Amino acid sequence: MSLALSTLLYEWRRYMAAVMALALSGLLVLAMTGVFIGIGKGFTATIERSSADIIIMQPGAKSLIGGPSGVPRRFIPLAYRNPAVVEVQPLDGAGGSFQSVKNVDPTMSQADRAKMGAPRQEFVQASIIDTTPGSVTIPTDYSPELVDALRQPYTVAIDETALRKLGVKLGDKALYNGQTVTVAGITRGYPNMMQSTVIMSR
């Protein structure tokens, strides 16, 4: 053992490249692990930060998104048969088109607007919450001011990571599925690498 240690100490320059390569590999593994965990947390942030204790899904459901997983709303009264159940709310979501109407001339063609750098239409994922005080669909880190803003008709909230992509800021008007909406709130910690998420009230 002492001979091996002595050899390592004496020939440290020869083994330094291998040590550095192993250290760099370890850092890359940690970085990639963090990236994948962050992506996963971005998709499940709304669920993990809900005050609900359980999600009721179809028997044998393997995925919350991208397949038949929910149950019909007629099953909601059945859940209330359990005396421990206080509230049951559907987890609603939808998709649609979103476009900022800032600096958009409706008389111009889409090609001309693109040349001028006008915001283009984007497909977004909508997360729908119930703004009743204490509702289980409201994430626990939503401020009372944000929930109050979403109670107003035709208002939406957008995560700060999607503002540049969607071409809007707080207070701007936009079109969601052809309906004019107002960006009334900005969230933090709800990124989505695939599609931008828009939060609205039921």
XYZ file of C-alpha atoms in Angstrom:
202
model
C 0.000 0.000 0.000
C 2.806 2.395 0.861
C 4.570 1.589 -2.437
C 1.434 2.407 -4.444
C 0.949 5.652 -2.532
C 4.579 6.592 -2.988
C 4.307 5.907 -6.720
C 1.222 8.127 -7.001
C 2.930 10.949 -5.135
C 6.094 10.644 -7.197
C 4.332 10.291 -10.564
C 1.490 12.747 -9.852
C 1.990 14.578 -13.137
C 1.356 11.382 -15.099
C -1.987 10.738 -13.338
C -3.187 14.333 -13.173
C -4.838 14.161 -16.604
C -6.873 11.125 -15.552
C -7.861 12.788 -12.275
C -8.987 15.925 -14.101
C -10.952 13.859 -16.624
C -12.764 11.997 -13.838
C -13.531 15.239 -12.017
C -14.891 16.852 -15.187
C -17.002 13.773 -15.927
C -18.477 13.940 -12.443
C -19.346 17.615 -12.880
C -21.000 16.915 -16.239
C -23.074 14.099 -14.729
C -24.211 16.388 -11.899
C -25.044 19.177 -14.358
C -27.095 16.908 -16.627
C -28.893 15.439 -13.621
C -29.813 18.936 -12.500
C -31.054 19.839 -15.992
C -33.336 16.805 -16.224
C -34.650 17.306 -12.689
C -35.361 20.946 -13.517
C -37.246 19.992 -16.685
C -39.342 17.495 -14.750
C -40.059 19.984 -11.969
C -41.168 22.529 -14.555
C -43.820 20.149 -15.868
C -45.088 19.156 -12.408
C -44.743 22.495 -10.580
C -48.477 23.264 -10.638
C -49.322 19.839 -9.200
C -46.565 19.722 -6.592
C -47.446 23.187 -5.276
C -51.152 22.442 -4.993
C -52.669 22.043 -1.546
C -54.433 18.864 -2.700
C -53.323 15.582 -1.150
C -54.185 13.144 -3.956
C -55.059 13.056 -7.657
C -57.773 10.650 -8.794
C -56.949 9.021 -12.136
C -58.225 6.156 -14.240
C -57.268 2.630 -13.166
C -54.018 1.696 -14.863
C -53.202 5.258 -15.950
C -49.474 5.597 -16.600
C -49.231 9.267 -17.473
C -50.891 12.453 -16.296
C -50.323 14.102 -19.673
C -50.513 12.581 -23.126
C -53.122 9.885 -22.729
C -56.407 8.936 -21.097
C -55.793 9.553 -17.417
C -58.703 11.553 -16.003
C -62.110 10.354 -14.904
C -65.538 11.839 -15.785
C -66.814 14.591 -13.518
C -69.735 12.416 -12.494
C -67.275 10.646 -10.187
C -66.784 13.794 -8.084
C -69.828 13.076 -5.852
C -68.427 9.591 -5.221
C -65.234 11.110 -3.802
C -67.273 13.089 -1.281
C -68.578 9.832 0.175
C -65.296 9.581 2.040
C -65.750 11.659 5.209
C -62.110 12.785 5.062
C -62.622 14.526 1.711
C -63.047 18.283 2.095
C -62.838 19.509 -1.505
C -62.689 17.975 -4.974
C -61.824 20.042 -8.036
C -61.093 19.005 -11.630
C -57.569 19.677 -12.887
C -58.397 21.462 -16.116
C -56.024 22.311 -18.901
C -56.299 23.283 -22.527
C -54.285 24.488 -25.454
C -54.692 27.406 -27.773
C -53.115 30.120 -29.870
C -51.640 33.220 -28.257
C -50.478 36.400 -29.946
C -49.543 39.793 -28.631
C -51.510 42.608 -30.243
C -48.826 45.167 -29.448
C -47.657 46.993 -32.572
C -49.759 44.753 -34.820
C -51.378 46.346 -37.862
C -54.329 44.136 -38.863
C -54.231 45.496 -42.421
C -50.724 44.114 -43.009
C -50.054 40.608 -44.222
C -48.419 38.084 -41.932
C -45.240 38.175 -44.024
C -45.012 41.966 -43.721
C -45.551 41.809 -39.951
C -42.807 39.187 -39.682
C -40.384 41.444 -41.569
C -41.087 44.216 -39.066
C -40.433 41.879 -36.143
C -44.016 41.944 -34.888
C -44.940 39.247 -32.342
C -46.067 36.071 -34.041
C -48.721 33.608 -33.065
C -47.593 30.934 -30.596
C -49.301 27.775 -29.392
C -49.573 27.747 -25.597
C -50.740 25.401 -22.878
C -53.445 26.794 -20.597
C -53.569 25.920 -16.904
C -56.987 26.665 -15.416
C -57.463 27.333 -11.705
C -60.466 27.962 -9.496
C -59.996 31.332 -7.784
C -62.325 30.527 -4.882
C -60.384 31.297 -1.663
C -58.580 28.179 -0.460
C -59.220 26.191 -3.634
C -56.961 23.165 -4.077
C -56.206 24.173 -7.666
C -54.401 27.345 -6.542
C -50.656 26.699 -6.117
C -49.484 27.498 -2.606
C -46.920 30.052 -3.813
C -49.468 32.211 -5.650
C -49.830 35.574 -3.948
C -53.298 36.872 -2.996
C -52.724 39.754 -5.412
C -52.146 37.337 -8.299
C -55.281 35.345 -7.477
C -57.307 38.561 -7.212
C -56.005 39.668 -10.612
C -57.023 36.358 -12.187
C -60.548 36.759 -10.813
C -61.089 39.602 -13.256
C -62.685 38.578 -16.577
C -60.343 37.905 -19.499
C -57.104 38.075 -17.535
C -54.151 35.690 -17.675
C -50.830 35.177 -15.919
C -47.617 34.123 -17.645
C -44.327 32.825 -16.274
C -41.420 35.229 -16.540
C -39.513 32.767 -18.747
C -42.202 32.998 -21.464
C -42.572 36.780 -21.653
C -39.926 37.312 -24.316
C -41.111 34.403 -26.445
C -44.725 35.588 -26.357
C -43.751 39.240 -26.800
C -45.744 40.598 -23.863
C -45.232 42.195 -20.477
C -47.417 42.958 -17.486
C -50.497 44.923 -18.545
C -50.247 44.117 -22.262
C -53.171 42.935 -24.370
C -53.050 39.720 -26.367
C -55.275 37.347 -28.299
C -55.973 33.897 -26.867
C -57.982 31.784 -29.321
C -59.252 35.008 -30.857
C -60.370 36.507 -27.528
C -58.669 39.641 -26.212
C -57.053 39.042 -22.810
C -54.902 41.121 -20.475
C -51.641 39.950 -18.899
C -52.543 40.646 -15.269
C -49.834 38.670 -13.494
C -46.311 37.283 -13.789
C -45.352 33.984 -12.161
C -41.910 32.685 -11.261
C -40.764 29.077 -11.148
C -43.154 27.647 -13.741
C -41.016 27.219 -16.876
C -42.033 24.974 -19.749
C -39.453 24.060 -22.362
C -41.996 22.632 -24.819
C -44.822 25.178 -24.754
C -45.344 28.391 -22.875
C -47.973 28.117 -20.141
C -50.781 30.616 -19.643
C -52.687 30.589 -16.335
C -56.315 31.660 -16.242
C -59.319 31.316 -13.966
C -62.175 28.913 -14.557
